[in-house]
Amino acid sequence: MRTGIFPGSFDPVTYGHLDIIKRAEHICDRLIVAIAKNSQKESLFSVEERLELLKLCCKEFSSFVEVVSFDGLLVDYCRANSVSFIIRGVRSVSDYEYENMNTAVNKKLAPEIETLYMIAGADAYLISSSIVREVASYHRDVSEFVPSIVSEKILQKFEV
Ligand code: COA
């Protein structure tokens, strides 16, 4: 069985992430969508909130997707859970450069784990979780970028 992992902060999950998850069905038998910690980022949603939203948004993929969160290094999680490759979405040259750095570190730590880059869908270059947070913070509609449950929850975060 080919198990892949799609790790990220998912703060919050966007249509860009869901596009990658949907397309990953063609390349793995089982996909773990994992909320991991990026030590450079402060989050708006707690891990529990992100987990709940991701689970709701991944319901339609439940036959092959499992949603989890973990602490610690990604490669350690992969080894402990028989994950053979990491999937990362790439939207732009700057994403590519950033991903290459992470991939190189992961490769040093665990040479047997491959990283696959999936080119983001045509509309996804406009989307990022921080753009969604920024727009929502001004009480503007973000339903073009995220599922309705996410847009509802994020607007609640900025209610006064
Ligand atoms: N469509 C739309 N947006 C996308 C996207 C796509 N296909 N792919 C990525 N993005 C956006 C995300 O929304 C996010 O936006 P933001 O920066 O505005 O929040 C950004 O691109 C990238 O974030 P994400 O994919 O969530 O990754 P990350 O850089 O926040 O997290 C981890 C990277 C969590 C996977 C990494 O830090 C990790 O592995 N942590 C565990 C500890 C570890 O092993 N560290 C060593 C790593 S070398």
PDB file of C-alpha atoms and ligand atoms in Angstrom:
ATOM      1  CA  MET A   1       0.000   0.000   0.000  1.00  0.00           C
ATOM      2  CA  ARG A   2       1.383   3.431  -0.970  1.00  0.00           C
ATOM      3  CA  THR A   3       0.841   5.844   1.908  1.00  0.00           C
ATOM      4  CA  GLY A   4       1.479   9.538   1.329  1.00  0.00           C
ATOM      5  CA  ILE A   5       1.326  12.439   3.720  1.00  0.00           C
ATOM      6  CA  PHE A   6       0.227  15.996   2.993  1.00  0.00           C
ATOM      7  CA  PRO A   7       1.512  18.052   5.924  1.00  0.00           C
ATOM      8  CA  GLY A   8       0.876  21.710   6.587  1.00  0.00           C
ATOM      9  CA  SER A   9      -0.301  24.335   9.019  1.00  0.00           C
ATOM     10  CA  PHE A  10      -3.828  24.476   7.514  1.00  0.00           C
ATOM     11  CA  ASP A  11      -4.598  27.711   9.339  1.00  0.00           C
ATOM     12  CA  PRO A  12      -7.168  27.467   7.836  1.00  0.00           C
ATOM     13  CA  VAL A  13      -7.610  24.828   5.127  1.00  0.00           C
ATOM     14  CA  THR A  14      -8.322  26.434   1.729  1.00  0.00           C
ATOM     15  CA  TYR A  15      -9.636  25.281  -1.643  1.00  0.00           C
ATOM     16  CA  GLY A  16      -5.964  25.212  -2.717  1.00  0.00           C
ATOM     17  CA  HIS A  17      -5.209  22.503  -0.154  1.00  0.00           C
ATOM     18  CA  LEU A  18      -8.379  20.584  -1.016  1.00  0.00           C
ATOM     19  CA  ASP A  19      -7.416  20.594  -4.690  1.00  0.00           C
ATOM     20  CA  ILE A  20      -4.087  18.920  -3.816  1.00  0.00           C
ATOM     21  CA  ILE A  21      -5.857  16.362  -1.568  1.00  0.00           C
ATOM     22  CA  LYS A  22      -8.348  15.478  -4.297  1.00  0.00           C
ATOM     23  CA  ARG A  23      -5.629  15.027  -6.926  1.00  0.00           C
ATOM     24  CA  ALA A  24      -3.485  12.953  -4.555  1.00  0.00           C
ATOM     25  CA  GLU A  25      -6.033  10.154  -4.825  1.00  0.00           C
ATOM     26  CA  HIS A  26      -4.462   9.284  -8.182  1.00  0.00           C
ATOM     27  CA  ILE A  27      -1.023   8.720  -6.713  1.00  0.00           C
ATOM     28  CA  CYS A  28      -1.537   7.053  -3.348  1.00  0.00           C
ATOM     29  CA  ASP A  29      -3.765   4.422  -1.782  1.00  0.00           C
ATOM     30  CA  ARG A  30      -3.925   6.189   1.544  1.00  0.00           C
ATOM     31  CA  LEU A  31      -3.277   9.851   2.295  1.00  0.00           C
ATOM     32  CA  ILE A  32      -2.582  11.224   5.740  1.00  0.00           C
ATOM     33  CA  VAL A  33      -3.438  14.925   5.897  1.00  0.00           C
ATOM     34  CA  ALA A  34      -1.439  16.120   8.860  1.00  0.00           C
ATOM     35  CA  ILE A  35      -1.446  19.331  10.842  1.00  0.00           C
ATOM     36  CA  ALA A  36       2.161  19.867  11.819  1.00  0.00           C
ATOM     37  CA  LYS A  37       3.858  22.685  13.635  1.00  0.00           C
ATOM     38  CA  ASN A  38       5.745  25.337  11.701  1.00  0.00           C
ATOM     39  CA  SER A  39       7.826  26.984  14.413  1.00  0.00           C
ATOM     40  CA  GLN A  40       7.954  30.237  12.377  1.00  0.00           C
ATOM     41  CA  LYS A  41       4.175  30.728  12.444  1.00  0.00           C
ATOM     42  CA  GLU A  42       1.681  31.973  15.015  1.00  0.00           C
ATOM     43  CA  SER A  43      -1.696  30.378  14.397  1.00  0.00           C
ATOM     44  CA  LEU A  44      -5.174  31.886  14.420  1.00  0.00           C
ATOM     45  CA  PHE A  45      -6.997  28.571  14.933  1.00  0.00           C
ATOM     46  CA  SER A  46      -5.992  26.092  17.638  1.00  0.00           C
ATOM     47  CA  VAL A  47      -4.839  22.647  16.546  1.00  0.00           C
ATOM     48  CA  GLU A  48      -8.193  21.225  17.717  1.00  0.00           C
ATOM     49  CA  GLU A  49     -10.125  23.781  15.645  1.00  0.00           C
ATOM     50  CA  ARG A  50      -7.998  23.140  12.565  1.00  0.00           C
ATOM     51  CA  LEU A  51      -8.414  19.402  13.000  1.00  0.00           C
ATOM     52  CA  GLU A  52     -12.175  19.718  13.202  1.00  0.00           C
ATOM     53  CA  LEU A  53     -12.362  21.946  10.111  1.00  0.00           C
ATOM     54  CA  LEU A  54     -10.034  19.722   8.097  1.00  0.00           C
ATOM     55  CA  LYS A  55     -12.045  16.620   9.021  1.00  0.00           C
ATOM     56  CA  LEU A  56     -15.270  18.285   7.928  1.00  0.00           C
ATOM     57  CA  CYS A  57     -13.738  19.500   4.665  1.00  0.00           C
ATOM     58  CA  CYS A  58     -12.200  16.081   3.895  1.00  0.00           C
ATOM     59  CA  LYS A  59     -15.410  14.121   4.514  1.00  0.00           C
ATOM     60  CA  GLU A  60     -15.913  13.492   0.802  1.00  0.00           C
ATOM     61  CA  PHE A  61     -12.438  11.922   0.594  1.00  0.00           C
ATOM     62  CA  SER A  62     -12.872   9.758   3.691  1.00  0.00           C
ATOM     63  CA  SER A  63     -12.315   6.494   1.804  1.00  0.00           C
ATOM     64  CA  PHE A  64      -8.634   7.275   1.379  1.00  0.00           C
ATOM     65  CA  VAL A  65      -7.893  10.276   3.621  1.00  0.00           C
ATOM     66  CA  GLU A  66      -7.096  10.288   7.320  1.00  0.00           C
ATOM     67  CA  VAL A  67      -6.759  13.636   9.110  1.00  0.00           C
ATOM     68  CA  VAL A  68      -4.345  13.858  12.042  1.00  0.00           C
ATOM     69  CA  SER A  69      -2.122  16.262  13.955  1.00  0.00           C
ATOM     70  CA  PHE A  70       1.269  15.570  15.433  1.00  0.00           C
ATOM     71  CA  ASP A  71       4.114  17.190  17.348  1.00  0.00           C
ATOM     72  CA  GLY A  72       7.702  16.653  16.382  1.00  0.00           C
ATOM     73  CA  LEU A  73       9.564  16.099  13.171  1.00  0.00           C
ATOM     74  CA  LEU A  74       7.701  15.194  10.011  1.00  0.00           C
ATOM     75  CA  VAL A  75      10.171  12.469   9.063  1.00  0.00           C
ATOM     76  CA  ASP A  76       9.810  10.810  12.478  1.00  0.00           C
ATOM     77  CA  TYR A  77       6.042  10.760  12.031  1.00  0.00           C
ATOM     78  CA  CYS A  78       6.495   9.290   8.536  1.00  0.00           C
ATOM     79  CA  ARG A  79       8.753   6.517   9.786  1.00  0.00           C
ATOM     80  CA  ALA A  80       6.437   5.635  12.655  1.00  0.00           C
ATOM     81  CA  ASN A  81       3.423   5.455  10.336  1.00  0.00           C
ATOM     82  CA  SER A  82       4.876   3.704   7.282  1.00  0.00           C
ATOM     83  CA  VAL A  83       4.585   6.795   5.107  1.00  0.00           C
ATOM     84  CA  SER A  84       6.681   6.520   1.978  1.00  0.00           C
ATOM     85  CA  PHE A  85       6.320   9.980   0.497  1.00  0.00           C
ATOM     86  CA  ILE A  86       5.512  13.560   1.384  1.00  0.00           C
ATOM     87  CA  ILE A  87       3.294  15.654  -0.883  1.00  0.00           C
ATOM     88  CA  ARG A  88       3.696  19.410  -1.052  1.00  0.00           C
ATOM     89  CA  GLY A  89       1.729  21.851  -3.175  1.00  0.00           C
ATOM     90  CA  VAL A  90       3.809  24.363  -5.127  1.00  0.00           C
ATOM     91  CA  ARG A  91       2.237  27.564  -6.428  1.00  0.00           C
ATOM     92  CA  SER A  92       5.177  29.682  -7.472  1.00  0.00           C
ATOM     93  CA  VAL A  93       8.937  29.963  -7.781  1.00  0.00           C
ATOM     94  CA  SER A  94       9.132  31.245  -4.213  1.00  0.00           C
ATOM     95  CA  ASP A  95       7.167  28.210  -2.958  1.00  0.00           C
ATOM     96  CA  TYR A  96       9.575  26.012  -4.909  1.00  0.00           C
ATOM     97  CA  GLU A  97      12.643  27.564  -3.296  1.00  0.00           C
ATOM     98  CA  TYR A  98      11.109  27.304   0.181  1.00  0.00           C
ATOM     99  CA  GLU A  99      10.084  23.689  -0.421  1.00  0.00           C
ATOM    100  CA  ASN A 100      13.523  22.755  -1.711  1.00  0.00           C
ATOM    101  CA  MET A 101      15.052  23.790   1.582  1.00  0.00           C
ATOM    102  CA  ASN A 102      12.600  21.700   3.607  1.00  0.00           C
ATOM    103  CA  THR A 103      12.960  18.785   1.222  1.00  0.00           C
ATOM    104  CA  ALA A 104      16.750  18.845   1.493  1.00  0.00           C
ATOM    105  CA  VAL A 105      16.587  18.791   5.299  1.00  0.00           C
ATOM    106  CA  ASN A 106      14.019  15.988   5.312  1.00  0.00           C
ATOM    107  CA  LYS A 107      16.138  14.011   2.849  1.00  0.00           C
ATOM    108  CA  LYS A 108      19.199  14.349   5.067  1.00  0.00           C
ATOM    109  CA  LEU A 109      17.215  13.169   8.083  1.00  0.00           C
ATOM    110  CA  ALA A 110      15.403  10.339   6.285  1.00  0.00           C
ATOM    111  CA  PRO A 111      16.866   9.486   2.863  1.00  0.00           C
ATOM    112  CA  GLU A 112      14.286   6.783   2.161  1.00  0.00           C
ATOM    113  CA  ILE A 113      11.347   9.224   2.220  1.00  0.00           C
ATOM    114  CA  GLU A 114      10.623  10.984  -1.061  1.00  0.00           C
ATOM    115  CA  THR A 115       8.951  14.363  -1.478  1.00  0.00           C
ATOM    116  CA  LEU A 116       6.642  14.922  -4.439  1.00  0.00           C
ATOM    117  CA  TYR A 117       5.681  18.431  -5.543  1.00  0.00           C
ATOM    118  CA  MET A 118       2.253  18.916  -7.017  1.00  0.00           C
ATOM    119  CA  ILE A 119       1.805  22.061  -9.067  1.00  0.00           C
ATOM    120  CA  ALA A 120      -1.113  23.950  -7.547  1.00  0.00           C
ATOM    121  CA  GLY A 121      -4.294  24.372  -9.569  1.00  0.00           C
ATOM    122  CA  ALA A 122      -4.597  27.444 -11.810  1.00  0.00           C
ATOM    123  CA  ASP A 123      -6.615  29.434  -9.262  1.00  0.00           C
ATOM    124  CA  ALA A 124      -4.565  28.438  -6.221  1.00  0.00           C
ATOM    125  CA  TYR A 125      -1.706  30.870  -6.778  1.00  0.00           C
ATOM    126  CA  LEU A 126      -4.084  33.542  -5.489  1.00  0.00           C
ATOM    127  CA  ILE A 127      -4.851  31.633  -2.301  1.00  0.00           C
ATOM    128  CA  SER A 128      -2.904  31.298   0.892  1.00  0.00           C
ATOM    129  CA  SER A 129      -4.088  30.817   4.441  1.00  0.00           C
ATOM    130  CA  SER A 130      -2.589  34.161   5.465  1.00  0.00           C
ATOM    131  CA  ILE A 131      -4.427  36.017   2.671  1.00  0.00           C
ATOM    132  CA  VAL A 132      -7.665  34.383   3.856  1.00  0.00           C
ATOM    133  CA  ARG A 133      -6.949  35.438   7.455  1.00  0.00           C
ATOM    134  CA  GLU A 134      -6.103  38.978   6.343  1.00  0.00           C
ATOM    135  CA  VAL A 135      -9.247  39.453   4.229  1.00  0.00           C
ATOM    136  CA  ALA A 136     -11.485  37.920   6.930  1.00  0.00           C
ATOM    137  CA  SER A 137      -9.967  40.206   9.552  1.00  0.00           C
ATOM    138  CA  TYR A 138     -11.630  43.086   7.667  1.00  0.00           C
ATOM    139  CA  HIS A 139     -14.965  41.192   7.842  1.00  0.00           C
ATOM    140  CA  ARG A 140     -14.945  40.527   4.103  1.00  0.00           C
ATOM    141  CA  ASP A 141     -16.322  37.419   2.443  1.00  0.00           C
ATOM    142  CA  VAL A 142     -13.729  34.683   1.858  1.00  0.00           C
ATOM    143  CA  SER A 143     -16.065  32.026   0.464  1.00  0.00           C
ATOM    144  CA  GLU A 144     -14.256  32.146  -2.874  1.00  0.00           C
ATOM    145  CA  PHE A 145     -11.147  30.725  -1.179  1.00  0.00           C
ATOM    146  CA  VAL A 146     -12.445  28.384   1.521  1.00  0.00           C
ATOM    147  CA  PRO A 147     -15.440  26.053   2.106  1.00  0.00           C
ATOM    148  CA  SER A 148     -18.469  27.672   3.743  1.00  0.00           C
ATOM    149  CA  ILE A 149     -17.872  26.116   7.179  1.00  0.00           C
ATOM    150  CA  VAL A 150     -14.350  27.629   7.219  1.00  0.00           C
ATOM    151  CA  SER A 151     -15.554  31.019   6.073  1.00  0.00           C
ATOM    152  CA  GLU A 152     -18.215  30.978   8.808  1.00  0.00           C
ATOM    153  CA  LYS A 153     -15.691  30.060  11.525  1.00  0.00           C
ATOM    154  CA  ILE A 154     -13.049  32.532  10.453  1.00  0.00           C
ATOM    155  CA  LEU A 155     -15.489  35.433  10.327  1.00  0.00           C
ATOM    156  CA  GLN A 156     -16.607  34.491  13.861  1.00  0.00           C
ATOM    157  CA  LYS A 157     -12.978  34.827  14.969  1.00  0.00           C
ATOM    158  CA  PHE A 158     -12.994  38.486  13.971  1.00  0.00           C
ATOM    159  CA  GLU A 159     -16.423  39.369  15.330  1.00  0.00           C
ATOM    160  CA  VAL A 160     -16.225  42.207  17.836  1.00  0.00           C
TER     161      VAL A 160
HETATM  162  N1  COA B   1      -2.985  26.102  -2.547  1.00  0.00           N
HETATM  163  C1  COA B   1      -3.120  27.187  -1.786  1.00  0.00           C
HETATM  164  N2  COA B   1      -2.280  27.515  -0.795  1.00  0.00           N
HETATM  165  C2  COA B   1      -1.277  26.704  -0.584  1.00  0.00           C
HETATM  166  C3  COA B   1      -1.073  25.554  -1.322  1.00  0.00           C
HETATM  167  C4  COA B   1      -1.985  25.257  -2.349  1.00  0.00           C
HETATM  168  N3  COA B   1      -1.877  24.192  -3.094  1.00  0.00           N
HETATM  169  N4  COA B   1       0.032  24.957  -0.858  1.00  0.00           N
HETATM  170  C5  COA B   1       0.486  25.721   0.140  1.00  0.00           C
HETATM  171  N5  COA B   1      -0.299  26.774   0.302  1.00  0.00           N
HETATM  172  C6  COA B   1      -0.108  27.871   1.241  1.00  0.00           C
HETATM  173  C7  COA B   1      -0.628  27.636   2.601  1.00  0.00           C
HETATM  174  O1  COA B   1      -1.943  28.123   2.723  1.00  0.00           O
HETATM  175  C8  COA B   1       0.351  28.405   3.444  1.00  0.00           C
HETATM  176  O2  COA B   1      -0.001  29.758   3.438  1.00  0.00           O
HETATM  177  P1  COA B   1       0.461  30.772   4.586  1.00  0.00           P
HETATM  178  O3  COA B   1       1.961  30.809   4.556  1.00  0.00           O
HETATM  179  O4  COA B   1      -0.171  32.022   4.168  1.00  0.00           O
HETATM  180  O5  COA B   1      -0.054  30.216   5.888  1.00  0.00           O
HETATM  181  C9  COA B   1       1.659  28.255   2.690  1.00  0.00           C
HETATM  182  O6  COA B   1       1.295  28.007   1.367  1.00  0.00           O
HETATM  183  C10 COA B   1       2.528  27.115   3.113  1.00  0.00           C
HETATM  184  O7  COA B   1       2.062  26.589   4.271  1.00  0.00           O
HETATM  185  P2  COA B   1       1.847  25.080   4.587  1.00  0.00           P
HETATM  186  O8  COA B   1       1.662  24.249   3.374  1.00  0.00           O
HETATM  187  O9  COA B   1       0.779  25.012   5.587  1.00  0.00           O
HETATM  188  O10 COA B   1       3.221  24.711   5.119  1.00  0.00           O
HETATM  189  P3  COA B   1       4.020  25.384   6.268  1.00  0.00           P
HETATM  190  O11 COA B   1       5.210  25.965   5.644  1.00  0.00           O
HETATM  191  O12 COA B   1       3.207  26.258   7.133  1.00  0.00           O
HETATM  192  O13 COA B   1       4.331  24.121   7.135  1.00  0.00           O
HETATM  193  C11 COA B   1       5.316  22.047   7.675  1.00  0.00           C
HETATM  194  C12 COA B   1       5.345  23.263   6.802  1.00  0.00           C
HETATM  195  C13 COA B   1       4.307  22.117   8.795  1.00  0.00           C
HETATM  196  C14 COA B   1       4.981  20.874   6.806  1.00  0.00           C
HETATM  197  C15 COA B   1       6.741  21.946   8.239  1.00  0.00           C
HETATM  198  O14 COA B   1       7.016  23.091   9.008  1.00  0.00           O
HETATM  199  C16 COA B   1       6.937  20.693   9.066  1.00  0.00           C
HETATM  200  O15 COA B   1       7.159  19.643   8.507  1.00  0.00           O
HETATM  201  N6  COA B   1       6.856  20.821  10.412  1.00  0.00           N
HETATM  202  C17 COA B   1       7.087  19.708  11.314  1.00  0.00           C
HETATM  203  C18 COA B   1       8.462  19.866  12.002  1.00  0.00           C
HETATM  204  C19 COA B   1       9.543  19.491  11.032  1.00  0.00           C
HETATM  205  O16 COA B   1       9.680  18.354  10.599  1.00  0.00           O
HETATM  206  N7  COA B   1      10.372  20.467  10.709  1.00  0.00           N
HETATM  207  C20 COA B   1      11.447  20.292   9.778  1.00  0.00           C
HETATM  208  C21 COA B   1      10.963  20.632   8.395  1.00  0.00           C
HETATM  209  S1  COA B   1      12.336  20.841   7.356  1.00  0.00           S
END
